[in-house]
């Protein structure tokens, strides 16, 4: 299993990337890595970490793609960047099973479409993000930011791809919902009304509309939405979580007695925050491109990089891309 890693993508790169890559190599003996970054610096860093250099290929790339770079122009303006070099290798080589990057989301998405192309039958790739739920499970949000303008057909395809992904990770019959302003049929704008009809006739396990305040209840496995609404929901939810975290922190640190009381609640606080910590480590696969691309958070630490590399291996082993391709003709007939 050979995974390509953007060594310069992310706020904590390249150190966190090198450490995560080294850890992933230790956990899977059949793992081979291709690191796109400064060749000599990468080699020295991995050697210092005790990694087996015979299992690592180094692609020379001297610059990183930054958030200030235009996502549609970086391939031309920064051809020597780690992300551009990585996409060129992924496009040309059949021996690479997937790619991991914590680079700017817009650049990762644009590069995937321009360099790799879409799976025939998929109009728009979509990002799938993971959120914790009240019952200690997870819910996936698709699309969480790849497409600002969508058509009903796109949302149907998002539901199909989310279903295949969830089946790959062990959920036999995933429950698919549509993010809307009301739970009743007929609610929403023209986009959601038409998408509701397509999803209802798709043969997927579509359980209807879901309002934003019920997404984290644990009553569904995936929530389908356009990238604009999905990204607003995702960032709003993240902001609310950080807000509550700050409130809790201030509540237990105001006085000496509060601090003493917090010690007795420490176990409960850790248990309550555990799902959020696990969700933060979850990666976001880009579904719908011809090659496997997995996006991880820009603030990812070494353990998150290690987990994302291993998760990418798992998705490649389970032939996620091939399963989406196989499902499309059958799904298309069901939606007619």
Short mmCIF file of C-alpha atoms in Angstrom, two decimals:
data_model
loop_
_atom_site.label_atom_id
_atom_site.label_comp_id
_atom_site.label_asym_id
_atom_site.label_seq_id
_atom_site.Cartn_x
_atom_site.Cartn_y
_atom_site.Cartn_z
CA UNK A 1 0.00 0.00 0.00
CA UNK A 2 1.57 3.26 -1.16
CA UNK A 3 0.31 6.62 0.12
CA UNK A 4 1.49 10.04 -1.05
CA UNK A 5 1.74 12.76 1.62
CA UNK A 6 1.95 16.53 1.16
CA UNK A 7 4.78 17.21 3.61
CA UNK A 8 4.39 21.01 3.61
CA UNK A 9 0.61 21.23 3.98
CA UNK A 10 -0.84 22.45 7.28
CA UNK A 11 0.00 24.85 10.10
CA UNK A 12 2.25 22.33 11.86
CA UNK A 13 4.09 21.13 8.77
CA UNK A 14 6.58 19.74 8.12
CA UNK A 15 7.49 18.53 11.63
CA UNK A 16 4.04 17.11 12.46
CA UNK A 17 3.83 15.48 9.02
CA UNK A 18 7.19 13.75 9.43
CA UNK A 19 6.32 12.53 12.93
CA UNK A 20 2.90 11.29 11.82
CA UNK A 21 4.37 9.55 8.77
CA UNK A 22 6.99 7.86 10.94
CA UNK A 23 4.31 6.65 13.35
CA UNK A 24 2.14 5.32 10.51
CA UNK A 25 5.08 3.34 9.12
CA UNK A 26 5.54 1.69 12.52
CA UNK A 27 1.89 0.67 12.68
CA UNK A 28 1.68 -0.89 9.20
CA UNK A 29 4.53 -3.01 7.94
CA UNK A 30 3.12 -3.08 4.39
CA UNK A 31 2.90 0.71 4.17
CA UNK A 32 5.05 2.60 1.66
CA UNK A 33 5.13 6.40 1.63
CA UNK A 34 5.87 9.06 -0.95
CA UNK A 35 6.69 12.40 0.70
CA UNK A 36 6.40 15.59 -1.36
CA UNK A 37 8.62 18.22 0.26
CA UNK A 38 12.25 19.42 0.41
CA UNK A 39 14.03 16.21 -0.56
CA UNK A 40 17.16 16.43 1.58
CA UNK A 41 15.39 17.99 4.55
CA UNK A 42 12.67 15.34 4.47
CA UNK A 43 15.19 12.55 4.25
CA UNK A 44 17.20 13.89 7.18
CA UNK A 45 14.09 14.41 9.30
CA UNK A 46 12.74 10.90 8.67
CA UNK A 47 16.16 9.34 9.32
CA UNK A 48 16.37 11.24 12.62
CA UNK A 49 12.96 9.83 13.60
CA UNK A 50 14.23 6.31 12.98
CA UNK A 51 12.00 5.65 9.98
CA UNK A 52 12.88 2.93 7.50
CA UNK A 53 14.06 4.99 4.51
CA UNK A 54 13.77 1.97 2.21
CA UNK A 55 9.98 2.33 2.53
CA UNK A 56 9.93 6.05 1.68
CA UNK A 57 10.22 7.81 -1.67
CA UNK A 58 11.09 11.51 -1.61
CA UNK A 59 9.71 13.93 -4.21
CA UNK A 60 11.46 17.29 -4.21
CA UNK A 61 9.18 20.29 -3.61
CA UNK A 62 10.57 23.48 -2.15
CA UNK A 63 7.50 25.62 -1.42
CA UNK A 64 4.13 25.30 0.29
CA UNK A 65 0.72 26.42 -0.92
CA UNK A 66 -0.57 29.05 1.50
CA UNK A 67 -4.08 30.23 2.37
CA UNK A 68 -3.20 33.51 0.65
CA UNK A 69 -2.51 31.74 -2.67
CA UNK A 70 -5.32 31.66 -5.20
CA UNK A 71 -6.74 28.10 -5.17
CA UNK A 72 -7.36 28.08 -8.93
CA UNK A 73 -3.91 29.44 -9.85
CA UNK A 74 -1.45 27.65 -7.55
CA UNK A 75 -0.77 24.86 -10.07
CA UNK A 76 0.51 27.44 -12.56
CA UNK A 77 2.01 29.97 -10.14
CA UNK A 78 3.64 27.43 -7.80
CA UNK A 79 4.44 24.34 -9.88
CA UNK A 80 7.26 23.46 -7.44
CA UNK A 81 4.95 23.50 -4.41
CA UNK A 82 4.44 20.28 -2.48
CA UNK A 83 0.74 20.14 -3.36
CA UNK A 84 1.32 20.70 -7.09
CA UNK A 85 4.12 18.12 -7.17
CA UNK A 86 1.94 15.65 -5.25
CA UNK A 87 -1.00 16.03 -7.64
CA UNK A 88 1.25 15.61 -10.68
CA UNK A 89 2.61 12.35 -9.26
CA UNK A 90 -0.85 11.10 -8.28
CA UNK A 91 -2.16 11.86 -11.78
CA UNK A 92 0.63 10.06 -13.62
CA UNK A 93 1.34 7.05 -11.41
CA UNK A 94 -0.84 3.99 -10.95
CA UNK A 95 1.27 2.63 -8.09
CA UNK A 96 0.09 5.35 -5.67
CA UNK A 97 -3.11 4.35 -3.86
CA UNK A 98 -4.10 7.68 -2.34
CA UNK A 99 -2.99 11.11 -1.16
CA UNK A 100 -3.14 12.99 2.15
CA UNK A 101 -2.88 16.75 2.56
CA UNK A 102 -3.59 19.35 5.24
CA UNK A 103 -3.11 22.18 2.75
CA UNK A 104 -5.67 24.94 2.05
CA UNK A 105 -9.06 23.39 1.35
CA UNK A 106 -9.71 25.40 -1.82
CA UNK A 107 -6.36 24.42 -3.32
CA UNK A 108 -6.80 20.74 -2.42
CA UNK A 109 -10.25 20.69 -4.05
CA UNK A 110 -9.27 22.64 -7.15
CA UNK A 111 -6.10 20.61 -7.67
CA UNK A 112 -8.05 17.37 -7.42
CA UNK A 113 -10.57 18.42 -10.07
CA UNK A 114 -8.01 19.94 -12.47
CA UNK A 115 -5.32 17.26 -12.15
CA UNK A 116 -7.29 14.10 -11.42
CA UNK A 117 -10.74 14.73 -12.87
CA UNK A 118 -14.13 13.48 -11.75
CA UNK A 119 -15.47 9.95 -11.75
CA UNK A 120 -17.69 9.61 -14.87
CA UNK A 121 -21.26 10.18 -13.72
CA UNK A 122 -20.30 12.44 -10.81
CA UNK A 123 -20.93 16.11 -11.57
CA UNK A 124 -19.19 17.58 -8.52
CA UNK A 125 -16.83 16.07 -5.92
CA UNK A 126 -17.82 16.70 -2.30
CA UNK A 127 -16.07 16.90 1.05
CA UNK A 128 -17.31 14.58 3.76
CA UNK A 129 -16.75 15.79 7.34
CA UNK A 130 -17.32 14.02 10.65
CA UNK A 131 -19.15 15.36 13.72
CA UNK A 132 -19.86 13.72 17.11
CA UNK A 133 -23.41 12.95 18.26
CA UNK A 134 -25.24 12.76 21.56
CA UNK A 135 -25.23 8.95 21.58
CA UNK A 136 -21.42 8.73 21.22
CA UNK A 137 -21.54 7.88 17.53
CA UNK A 138 -20.69 10.08 14.54
CA UNK A 139 -22.60 11.78 11.77
CA UNK A 140 -21.13 12.71 8.39
CA UNK A 141 -21.86 15.98 6.64
CA UNK A 142 -21.67 16.06 2.83
CA UNK A 143 -20.98 18.53 1.24
CA UNK A 144 -19.08 20.53 3.85
CA UNK A 145 -17.60 23.15 1.56
CA UNK A 146 -16.51 21.96 -1.89
CA UNK A 147 -19.45 23.36 -3.88
CA UNK A 148 -20.96 26.75 -3.14
CA UNK A 149 -23.68 26.33 -5.77
CA UNK A 150 -25.37 22.97 -6.21
CA UNK A 151 -28.14 21.36 -8.22
CA UNK A 152 -30.57 18.69 -6.98
CA UNK A 153 -28.65 16.05 -8.97
CA UNK A 154 -25.48 16.92 -7.08
CA UNK A 155 -27.17 16.38 -3.72
CA UNK A 156 -28.46 13.00 -4.88
CA UNK A 157 -24.90 12.05 -5.90
CA UNK A 158 -23.60 13.25 -2.51
CA UNK A 159 -26.05 10.91 -0.80
CA UNK A 160 -24.92 8.01 -2.98
CA UNK A 161 -21.22 8.63 -2.32
CA UNK A 162 -21.80 9.04 1.42
CA UNK A 163 -23.65 5.71 1.44
CA UNK A 164 -20.76 3.91 -0.27
CA UNK A 165 -18.23 5.49 2.09
CA UNK A 166 -20.20 4.53 5.20
CA UNK A 167 -20.59 0.97 3.93
CA UNK A 168 -16.81 0.83 3.48
CA UNK A 169 -16.32 1.70 7.16
CA UNK A 170 -18.81 -0.89 8.38
CA UNK A 171 -22.29 0.69 8.36
CA UNK A 172 -24.33 -1.76 6.29
CA UNK A 173 -27.43 0.37 5.65
CA UNK A 174 -26.57 4.03 6.31
CA UNK A 175 -29.40 6.43 7.12
CA UNK A 176 -29.29 9.43 4.80
CA UNK A 177 -30.96 12.75 5.63
CA UNK A 178 -31.34 16.07 3.85
CA UNK A 179 -30.50 19.28 5.73
CA UNK A 180 -33.53 21.54 5.62
CA UNK A 181 -35.46 24.24 7.47
CA UNK A 182 -38.17 21.76 8.46
CA UNK A 183 -38.56 18.01 8.80
CA UNK A 184 -41.80 17.74 6.81
CA UNK A 185 -41.88 16.87 3.12
CA UNK A 186 -42.36 19.97 0.99
CA UNK A 187 -40.25 22.24 3.19
CA UNK A 188 -37.31 24.30 1.95
CA UNK A 189 -36.29 26.05 -1.25
CA UNK A 190 -36.43 24.72 -4.79
CA UNK A 191 -33.07 22.99 -4.39
CA UNK A 192 -34.06 20.97 -1.32
CA UNK A 193 -37.55 20.20 -2.61
CA UNK A 194 -36.22 18.72 -5.84
CA UNK A 195 -33.37 16.96 -4.03
CA UNK A 196 -35.91 15.42 -1.65
CA UNK A 197 -37.75 13.87 -4.59
CA UNK A 198 -34.56 12.49 -6.14
CA UNK A 199 -33.35 11.02 -2.84
CA UNK A 200 -36.79 9.53 -2.13
CA UNK A 201 -36.70 7.64 -5.43
CA UNK A 202 -33.01 6.73 -5.31
CA UNK A 203 -33.14 3.37 -3.55
CA UNK A 204 -30.89 4.75 -0.81
CA UNK A 205 -31.94 4.49 2.82
CA UNK A 206 -33.25 8.06 2.75
CA UNK A 207 -35.11 8.93 5.96
CA UNK A 208 -36.20 12.46 5.04
CA UNK A 209 -35.42 16.03 6.01
CA UNK A 210 -33.52 16.97 9.14
CA UNK A 211 -33.29 20.36 10.83
CA UNK A 212 -29.97 21.75 11.98
CA UNK A 213 -30.74 21.33 15.67
CA UNK A 214 -31.20 17.57 15.26
CA UNK A 215 -28.07 16.77 13.22
CA UNK A 216 -26.08 15.87 16.35
CA UNK A 217 -28.86 13.78 17.92
CA UNK A 218 -27.52 10.52 16.48
CA UNK A 219 -30.69 9.81 14.48
CA UNK A 220 -28.92 9.72 11.09
CA UNK A 221 -25.60 8.58 9.65
CA UNK A 222 -25.11 11.21 6.94
CA UNK A 223 -26.59 14.62 6.22
CA UNK A 224 -26.70 15.77 2.62
CA UNK A 225 -26.51 19.48 1.84
CA UNK A 226 -24.98 21.93 -0.60
CA UNK A 227 -21.46 23.13 0.20
CA UNK A 228 -22.54 26.64 1.20
CA UNK A 229 -25.10 25.58 3.80
CA UNK A 230 -22.90 22.69 4.89
CA UNK A 231 -19.89 24.88 5.51
CA UNK A 232 -21.98 27.46 7.40
CA UNK A 233 -23.45 24.69 9.56
CA UNK A 234 -20.05 23.10 10.18
CA UNK A 235 -18.33 26.33 11.19
CA UNK A 236 -21.31 27.48 13.24
CA UNK A 237 -21.28 24.19 15.13
CA UNK A 238 -17.52 24.39 15.70
CA UNK A 239 -17.88 27.96 16.94
CA UNK A 240 -20.65 26.97 19.36
CA UNK A 241 -18.50 24.15 20.73
CA UNK A 242 -15.56 26.50 21.33
CA UNK A 243 -17.96 28.97 22.95
CA UNK A 244 -19.26 26.33 25.36
CA UNK A 245 -15.71 25.20 26.09
CA UNK A 246 -14.73 28.75 27.06
CA UNK A 247 -17.83 29.10 29.24
CA UNK A 248 -16.97 25.87 31.07
CA UNK A 249 -13.36 26.92 31.47
CA UNK A 250 -14.35 30.28 32.95
CA UNK A 251 -16.96 28.67 35.19
CA UNK A 252 -14.47 26.32 36.87
CA UNK A 253 -11.51 28.68 37.09
CA UNK A 254 -13.03 31.78 38.65
CA UNK A 255 -12.36 31.10 42.33
CA UNK A 256 -10.39 28.70 44.50
CA UNK A 257 -13.54 26.79 45.49
CA UNK A 258 -14.57 26.43 41.85
CA UNK A 259 -11.16 25.00 41.01
CA UNK A 260 -11.46 22.49 43.86
CA UNK A 261 -14.94 21.51 42.65
CA UNK A 262 -13.65 21.07 39.11
CA UNK A 263 -11.20 18.42 40.34
CA UNK A 264 -14.13 16.24 41.40
CA UNK A 265 -15.74 16.72 37.97
CA UNK A 266 -12.56 16.08 35.98
CA UNK A 267 -13.53 12.58 34.91
CA UNK A 268 -16.95 13.70 33.75
CA UNK A 269 -15.49 16.66 31.85
CA UNK A 270 -13.03 14.37 30.06
CA UNK A 271 -15.80 11.93 29.14
CA UNK A 272 -17.97 14.76 27.84
CA UNK A 273 -15.19 16.18 25.68
CA UNK A 274 -13.94 12.81 24.35
CA UNK A 275 -16.30 12.65 21.32
CA UNK A 276 -15.18 16.11 20.19
CA UNK A 277 -11.53 15.09 20.48
CA UNK A 278 -12.20 11.98 18.38
CA UNK A 279 -14.13 13.93 15.74
CA UNK A 280 -11.31 16.47 15.54
CA UNK A 281 -8.97 13.65 14.54
CA UNK A 282 -11.28 12.46 11.78
CA UNK A 283 -10.22 13.10 8.20
CA UNK A 284 -12.36 14.43 5.37
CA UNK A 285 -12.23 12.34 2.18
CA UNK A 286 -12.94 14.15 -1.07
CA UNK A 287 -15.50 11.92 -2.76
CA UNK A 288 -16.03 11.91 -6.51
CA UNK A 289 -12.51 12.23 -7.98
CA UNK A 290 -10.76 9.51 -9.98
CA UNK A 291 -8.05 9.04 -7.36
CA UNK A 292 -8.37 8.89 -3.57
CA UNK A 293 -7.71 12.24 -1.89
CA UNK A 294 -8.11 12.72 1.85
CA UNK A 295 -8.05 16.15 3.46
CA UNK A 296 -7.06 16.59 7.08
CA UNK A 297 -7.43 19.67 9.25
CA UNK A 298 -4.95 22.49 8.74
CA UNK A 299 -4.12 22.42 12.45
CA UNK A 300 -3.52 18.66 12.46
CA UNK A 301 -0.94 17.29 14.89
CA UNK A 302 1.33 14.29 14.34
CA UNK A 303 -1.20 11.77 15.71
CA UNK A 304 -3.86 13.13 13.35
CA UNK A 305 -1.53 12.80 10.37
CA UNK A 306 -0.70 9.23 11.37
CA UNK A 307 -4.39 8.36 11.71
CA UNK A 308 -5.26 9.98 8.39
CA UNK A 309 -2.53 8.09 6.54
CA UNK A 310 -3.77 4.81 8.01
CA UNK A 311 -7.40 5.68 7.22
CA UNK A 312 -6.43 6.44 3.63
CA UNK A 313 -4.80 3.00 3.45
CA UNK A 314 -8.02 1.42 4.70
CA UNK A 315 -10.22 3.26 2.17
CA UNK A 316 -7.85 2.29 -0.64
CA UNK A 317 -7.89 -1.36 0.46
CA UNK A 318 -11.68 -1.33 0.40
CA UNK A 319 -11.71 0.07 -3.15
CA UNK A 320 -13.83 3.11 -2.28
CA UNK A 321 -13.37 4.73 -5.72
CA UNK A 322 -14.19 1.53 -7.60
CA UNK A 323 -17.30 0.95 -5.47
CA UNK A 324 -18.58 4.45 -6.23
CA UNK A 325 -17.99 3.86 -9.95
CA UNK A 326 -19.81 0.51 -9.79
CA UNK A 327 -22.80 1.97 -7.93
CA UNK A 328 -23.42 4.80 -10.40
CA UNK A 329 -25.18 2.96 -13.27
CA UNK A 330 -27.43 1.07 -10.86
CA UNK A 331 -28.18 4.21 -8.86
CA UNK A 332 -28.88 6.21 -11.99
CA UNK A 333 -31.60 3.76 -13.04
CA UNK A 334 -33.15 3.88 -9.58
CA UNK A 335 -33.32 7.68 -9.69
CA UNK A 336 -35.04 7.84 -13.09
#
